mmCIF file of C-alpha atoms and ligand atoms in Angstrom:
data_model
loop_
_atom_site.group_PDB
_atom_site.id
_atom_site.type_symbol
_atom_site.label_atom_id
_atom_site.label_comp_id
_atom_site.label_asym_id
_atom_site.label_seq_id
_atom_site.Cartn_x
_atom_site.Cartn_y
_atom_site.Cartn_z
ATOM 1 C CA MET O 508 85.616 68.932 100.389
ATOM 2 C CA LYS O 509 85.406 71.692 103.012
ATOM 3 C CA ASN O 510 83.979 74.992 101.875
ATOM 4 C CA ILE O 511 85.478 78.332 102.814
ATOM 5 C CA VAL O 512 83.267 81.396 102.400
ATOM 6 C CA ILE O 513 85.099 84.719 102.577
ATOM 7 C CA LEU O 514 83.295 87.939 103.531
ATOM 8 C CA ILE O 515 84.841 91.220 102.417
ATOM 9 C CA SER O 516 83.977 94.882 102.058
ATOM 10 C CA GLY O 517 86.772 96.259 99.910
ATOM 11 C CA ARG O 518 90.275 95.643 98.634
ATOM 12 C CA GLY O 519 90.386 91.954 99.505
ATOM 13 C CA SER O 520 94.143 91.549 99.848
ATOM 14 C CA ASN O 521 93.704 89.014 102.664
ATOM 15 C CA PHE O 522 91.319 87.050 100.468
ATOM 16 C CA GLU O 523 94.012 87.080 97.765
ATOM 17 C CA ALA O 524 96.633 85.869 100.239
ATOM 18 C CA ILE O 525 94.393 82.985 101.310
ATOM 19 C CA LEU O 526 93.647 82.153 97.670
ATOM 20 C CA ARG O 527 97.353 82.169 96.834
ATOM 21 C CA ALA O 528 98.210 79.906 99.770
ATOM 22 C CA SER O 529 95.346 77.551 98.966
ATOM 23 C CA ARG O 530 96.625 77.143 95.420
ATOM 24 C CA GLU O 531 100.341 76.956 96.178
ATOM 25 C CA GLN O 532 99.783 74.477 98.992
ATOM 26 C CA ARG O 533 97.061 72.566 97.151
ATOM 27 C CA TRP O 534 94.469 72.773 99.888
ATOM 28 C CA GLU O 535 92.022 70.881 97.660
ATOM 29 C CA GLN O 536 94.156 67.800 98.261
ATOM 30 C CA ASN O 537 95.154 68.530 101.837
ATOM 31 C CA PRO O 538 93.330 69.481 104.068
ATOM 32 C CA GLY O 539 90.632 69.107 101.390
ATOM 33 C CA ALA O 540 89.268 72.642 101.218
ATOM 34 C CA ARG O 541 88.469 75.300 98.659
ATOM 35 C CA ILE O 542 87.221 78.868 98.570
ATOM 36 C CA ALA O 543 83.580 78.306 97.651
ATOM 37 C CA ALA O 544 82.548 81.957 97.433
ATOM 38 C CA VAL O 545 83.427 85.552 98.182
ATOM 39 C CA ILE O 546 80.600 87.723 99.467
ATOM 40 C CA SER O 547 80.759 91.490 99.878
ATOM 41 C CA ASN O 548 78.380 93.980 101.442
ATOM 42 C CA ARG O 549 79.750 96.553 98.985
ATOM 43 C CA PRO O 550 78.938 95.771 95.338
ATOM 44 C CA GLY O 551 81.967 97.769 94.147
ATOM 45 C CA ALA O 552 84.494 95.892 96.289
ATOM 46 C CA ARG O 553 87.714 95.228 94.405
ATOM 47 C CA GLY O 554 87.872 91.763 95.972
ATOM 48 C CA LEU O 555 84.687 90.772 94.110
ATOM 49 C CA GLU O 556 86.377 91.548 90.794
ATOM 50 C CA THR O 557 89.374 89.483 91.835
ATOM 51 C CA ALA O 558 87.104 86.564 92.722
ATOM 52 C CA ARG O 559 85.292 86.730 89.379
ATOM 53 C CA ARG O 560 88.564 86.884 87.509
ATOM 54 C CA GLU O 561 89.759 83.812 89.416
ATOM 55 C CA GLY O 562 86.574 81.865 88.691
ATOM 56 C CA ILE O 563 85.256 81.985 92.258
ATOM 57 C CA PRO O 564 81.548 82.716 92.825
ATOM 58 C CA ALA O 565 81.301 86.397 93.814
ATOM 59 C CA VAL O 566 78.160 87.686 95.479
ATOM 60 C CA ALA O 567 77.144 91.173 96.606
ATOM 61 C CA VAL O 568 74.662 91.634 99.437
ATOM 62 C CA ASP O 569 74.417 95.413 99.587
ATOM 63 C CA HIS O 570 73.577 96.393 103.159
ATOM 64 C CA LYS O 571 72.186 99.712 101.924
ATOM 65 C CA LEU O 572 69.283 97.910 100.275
ATOM 66 C CA TYR O 573 67.959 96.557 103.589
ATOM 67 C CA PRO O 574 65.950 98.593 106.077
ATOM 68 C CA THR O 575 67.500 97.055 109.201
ATOM 69 C CA ARG O 576 70.680 95.311 110.293
ATOM 70 C CA GLU O 577 68.579 92.197 110.929
ATOM 71 C CA ALA O 578 67.114 92.156 107.423
ATOM 72 C CA PHE O 579 70.576 92.540 105.888
ATOM 73 C CA GLU O 580 71.967 89.823 108.103
ATOM 74 C CA GLU O 581 69.180 87.406 107.250
ATOM 75 C CA ARG O 582 69.875 87.828 103.552
ATOM 76 C CA LEU O 583 73.600 87.518 104.164
ATOM 77 C CA ALA O 584 73.030 84.304 106.118
ATOM 78 C CA GLN O 585 71.015 82.861 103.229
ATOM 79 C CA GLU O 586 73.784 83.630 100.760
ATOM 80 C CA VAL O 587 76.473 82.267 103.070
ATOM 81 C CA ASP O 588 74.548 79.063 103.794
ATOM 82 C CA ARG O 589 73.984 78.443 100.091
ATOM 83 C CA PHE O 590 77.673 77.506 99.884
ATOM 84 C CA GLU O 591 77.487 75.147 102.897
ATOM 85 C CA PRO O 592 80.493 76.678 104.627
ATOM 86 C CA ASP O 593 82.754 74.802 107.016
ATOM 87 C CA LEU O 594 84.686 78.006 107.600
ATOM 88 C CA ILE O 595 83.538 81.628 107.295
ATOM 89 C CA VAL O 596 86.438 84.046 106.980
ATOM 90 C CA LEU O 597 85.882 87.753 107.613
ATOM 91 C CA ALA O 598 88.626 89.560 105.701
ATOM 92 C CA GLY O 599 88.175 93.309 105.886
ATOM 93 C CA PHE O 600 84.430 92.834 106.339
ATOM 94 C CA MET O 601 83.201 96.084 107.846
ATOM 95 C CA ARG O 602 79.725 95.205 109.147
ATOM 96 C CA ILE O 603 79.021 94.154 112.713
ATOM 97 C CA LEU O 604 77.409 90.715 112.932
ATOM 98 C CA THR O 605 74.879 90.100 115.694
ATOM 99 C CA GLU O 606 74.223 87.110 117.907
ATOM 100 C CA ARG O 607 71.579 85.919 115.421
ATOM 101 C CA PHE O 608 74.240 85.320 112.780
ATOM 102 C CA VAL O 609 77.111 84.361 115.061
ATOM 103 C CA ALA O 610 75.559 81.968 117.600
ATOM 104 C CA PRO O 611 74.543 79.174 115.185
ATOM 105 C CA ARG O 612 77.966 79.359 113.523
ATOM 106 C CA GLU O 613 80.176 79.771 116.568
ATOM 107 C CA GLY O 614 83.624 78.228 116.167
ATOM 108 C CA LYS O 615 83.341 78.460 112.387
ATOM 109 C CA ILE O 616 83.788 82.215 111.897
ATOM 110 C CA LEU O 617 87.198 83.907 111.886
ATOM 111 C CA ASN O 618 88.062 87.595 111.784
ATOM 112 C CA ILE O 619 91.287 89.519 111.384
ATOM 113 C CA HIS O 620 91.626 92.708 113.386
ATOM 114 C CA PRO O 621 94.503 95.141 112.774
ATOM 115 C CA ALA O 622 95.710 95.406 116.384
ATOM 116 C CA LEU O 623 97.119 93.223 119.110
ATOM 117 C CA LEU O 624 93.877 92.391 120.884
ATOM 118 C CA PRO O 625 92.653 92.963 123.512
ATOM 119 C CA LEU O 626 94.215 96.380 122.834
ATOM 120 C CA PHE O 627 92.587 98.755 120.361
ATOM 121 C CA LYS O 628 89.267 97.151 119.531
ATOM 122 C CA GLY O 629 87.212 99.024 116.933
ATOM 123 C CA LEU O 630 88.370 101.452 114.259
ATOM 124 C CA ASP O 631 91.448 103.625 113.611
ATOM 125 C CA THR O 632 93.738 101.152 115.330
ATOM 126 C CA HIS O 633 97.007 102.315 113.765
ATOM 127 C CA GLN O 634 96.626 105.979 114.701
ATOM 128 C CA ARG O 635 95.474 104.994 118.171
ATOM 129 C CA ALA O 636 98.541 102.787 118.620
ATOM 130 C CA ILE O 637 100.824 105.658 117.544
ATOM 131 C CA ASP O 638 99.014 108.069 119.858
ATOM 132 C CA ALA O 639 99.293 105.649 122.772
ATOM 133 C CA GLY O 640 103.066 105.417 122.240
ATOM 134 C CA VAL O 641 103.205 101.602 122.112
ATOM 135 C CA ARG O 642 106.396 100.179 120.571
ATOM 136 C CA VAL O 643 104.773 97.077 119.086
ATOM 137 C CA HIS O 644 101.542 96.720 117.162
ATOM 138 C CA GLY O 645 100.154 94.129 114.774
ATOM 139 C CA SER O 646 97.134 92.032 113.892
ATOM 140 C CA THR O 647 95.043 89.348 115.528
ATOM 141 C CA VAL O 648 93.010 86.490 114.085
ATOM 142 C CA HIS O 649 90.228 85.413 116.431
ATOM 143 C CA PHE O 650 87.058 83.391 116.510
ATOM 144 C CA VAL O 651 84.084 85.688 116.106
ATOM 145 C CA SER O 652 81.732 86.065 119.040
ATOM 146 C CA ALA O 653 78.883 88.525 119.363
ATOM 147 C CA ALA O 654 81.165 90.898 121.328
ATOM 148 C CA LEU O 655 82.929 93.194 118.838
ATOM 149 C CA ASP O 656 86.575 92.113 118.387
ATOM 150 C CA GLY O 657 86.088 90.106 121.581
ATOM 151 C CA GLY O 658 86.278 86.438 120.531
ATOM 152 C CA ALA O 659 88.946 83.895 121.461
ATOM 153 C CA ILE O 660 92.384 84.823 120.086
ATOM 154 C CA ILE O 661 93.948 82.273 117.725
ATOM 155 C CA GLY O 662 97.074 83.914 116.312
ATOM 156 C CA GLN O 663 98.881 87.241 116.269
ATOM 157 C CA ALA O 664 101.468 88.986 114.120
ATOM 158 C CA VAL O 665 103.677 91.603 115.763
ATOM 159 C CA VAL O 666 105.433 94.555 114.107
ATOM 160 C CA PRO O 667 107.520 97.376 115.563
ATOM 161 C CA VAL O 668 106.103 100.905 115.770
ATOM 162 C CA LEU O 669 108.762 103.298 114.476
ATOM 163 C CA PRO O 670 109.161 106.969 115.421
ATOM 164 C CA SER O 671 108.771 107.931 111.744
ATOM 165 C CA ASP O 672 105.534 105.945 111.323
ATOM 166 C CA THR O 673 102.263 107.356 110.118
ATOM 167 C CA ALA O 674 99.036 105.371 110.369
ATOM 168 C CA GLU O 675 99.601 104.445 106.711
ATOM 169 C CA THR O 676 103.158 103.116 107.031
ATOM 170 C CA LEU O 677 102.234 101.198 110.173
ATOM 171 C CA ALA O 678 99.160 99.711 108.474
ATOM 172 C CA ALA O 679 101.260 98.623 105.484
ATOM 173 C CA ARG O 680 103.812 96.913 107.744
ATOM 174 C CA GLY O 681 101.029 95.075 109.551
ATOM 175 C CA LEU O 682 99.202 94.078 106.364
ATOM 176 C CA GLU O 683 102.255 92.285 105.001
ATOM 177 C CA LEU O 684 102.260 89.981 108.009
ATOM 178 C CA GLU O 685 98.473 89.536 107.894
ATOM 179 C CA HIS O 686 99.020 87.901 104.531
ATOM 180 C CA VAL O 687 101.264 85.331 106.220
ATOM 181 C CA LEU O 688 99.184 84.917 109.370
ATOM 182 C CA TYR O 689 95.668 84.558 107.985
ATOM 183 C CA PRO O 690 96.314 81.668 105.558
ATOM 184 C CA ARG O 691 98.207 79.834 108.314
ATOM 185 C CA VAL O 692 95.324 80.230 110.749
ATOM 186 C CA CYS O 693 92.754 79.139 108.161
ATOM 187 C CA ARG O 694 94.757 76.031 107.408
ATOM 188 C CA ALA O 695 95.243 75.154 111.089
ATOM 189 C CA VAL O 696 91.494 75.500 111.743
ATOM 190 C CA LEU O 697 90.625 73.454 108.646
ATOM 191 C CA GLU O 698 93.014 70.754 109.816
ATOM 192 C CA GLY O 699 91.306 70.679 113.197
ATOM 193 C CA ARG O 700 94.472 71.817 114.964
ATOM 194 C CA VAL O 701 92.617 74.798 116.436
ATOM 195 C CA ARG O 702 89.166 74.545 118.021
ATOM 196 C CA LEU O 703 86.895 76.767 120.053
ATOM 197 C CA GLU O 704 86.231 75.222 123.456
ATOM 198 C CA ASP O 705 84.550 77.009 126.368
ATOM 199 C CA GLY O 706 85.297 80.370 124.801
ATOM 200 C CA ARG O 707 89.011 79.679 124.288
ATOM 201 C CA ALA O 708 91.034 78.729 121.217
ATOM 202 C CA VAL O 709 92.562 75.326 121.939
ATOM 203 C CA MET O 710 95.722 74.224 120.105
ATOM 204 C CA ASP O 711 99.034 72.498 120.803
ATOM 205 C CA ASP O 712 102.345 74.290 121.405
ATOM 206 C CA ASP O 713 103.661 73.786 117.863
ATOM 207 C CA THR O 714 100.531 75.310 116.373
ATOM 208 C CA ALA O 715 100.664 78.239 118.816
ATOM 209 C CA ARG O 716 104.285 78.890 117.752
ATOM 210 C CA GLU O 717 103.342 78.756 114.083
ATOM 211 C CA LEU O 718 100.547 81.260 114.680
ATOM 212 C CA ALA O 719 102.681 83.785 116.577
ATOM 213 C CA ILE O 720 104.550 85.790 113.955
ATOM 214 C CA PHE O 721 107.180 88.454 114.549
ATOM 215 C CA ALA O 722 108.430 90.925 111.940
HETATM 216 C C1 LIG J 2076 93.003 94.551 107.156
HETATM 217 O O1 LIG J 2076 93.938 95.448 107.667
HETATM 218 C C2 LIG J 2076 92.264 93.882 108.264
HETATM 219 O O2 LIG J 2076 93.012 93.742 109.429
HETATM 220 C C3 LIG J 2076 91.136 94.840 108.519
HETATM 221 O O3 LIG J 2076 90.803 95.367 107.271
HETATM 222 C C4 LIG J 2076 91.905 95.251 106.383
HETATM 223 C C5 LIG J 2076 91.447 94.450 105.201
HETATM 224 O O4 LIG J 2076 92.256 94.545 104.097
HETATM 225 N N1 LIG J 2076 90.068 94.137 109.206
HETATM 226 P P1 LIG J 2076 91.946 93.687 102.805
HETATM 227 O O5 LIG J 2076 90.536 94.023 102.327
HETATM 228 O O6 LIG J 2076 92.078 92.233 103.162
HETATM 229 O O7 LIG J 2076 92.969 94.110 101.801
#
């Protein structure tokens, strides 16, 4: 059985979408995977409550209790490794991970970023997209590298930017597609249909089509 460890900081709606897909599609049977734990750097994260309610181990590693980023990360790594993860899924996890955490786990960590990378790395992506006047926006799932939002792109979901949009309405439109995209990407990686090779996400044409989603 492959273990998925999900890292969150808050709401956890992407975690819920992955959980739902894993149950509906019976991932335990095929590809033989389960969500082994949900870990949050914020003890009050709603996603932790969801995990507990669903009978999934829920762990808080509160970054505020550690004097340095390194100390926090070391503790986080211990908790993550306890569940022997084959896949580490960052889903609204709002702490930057350094080389120390990422390098030994390269090719096993995914992140979802609410923009069409390589545009709009960092925070406030929806407002920045509106301000830039782009007509499409969306979300990207990528392998995590030590460069912030800079790892190899796996899949993207595209939504229109409407003249009436606020950052909130645009975020909501994007989030709906994230909930389709992220479970698909997780499954494709677990099935070995997507791999990290020489800094690029390698997959066949059918998989690339499946992981390009348009509203
Ligand atoms: C998503 O928009 C994701 O792209 C960003 O943070 C948000 C997480 O939402 N990284 P949730 O916690 O999964 O509901």
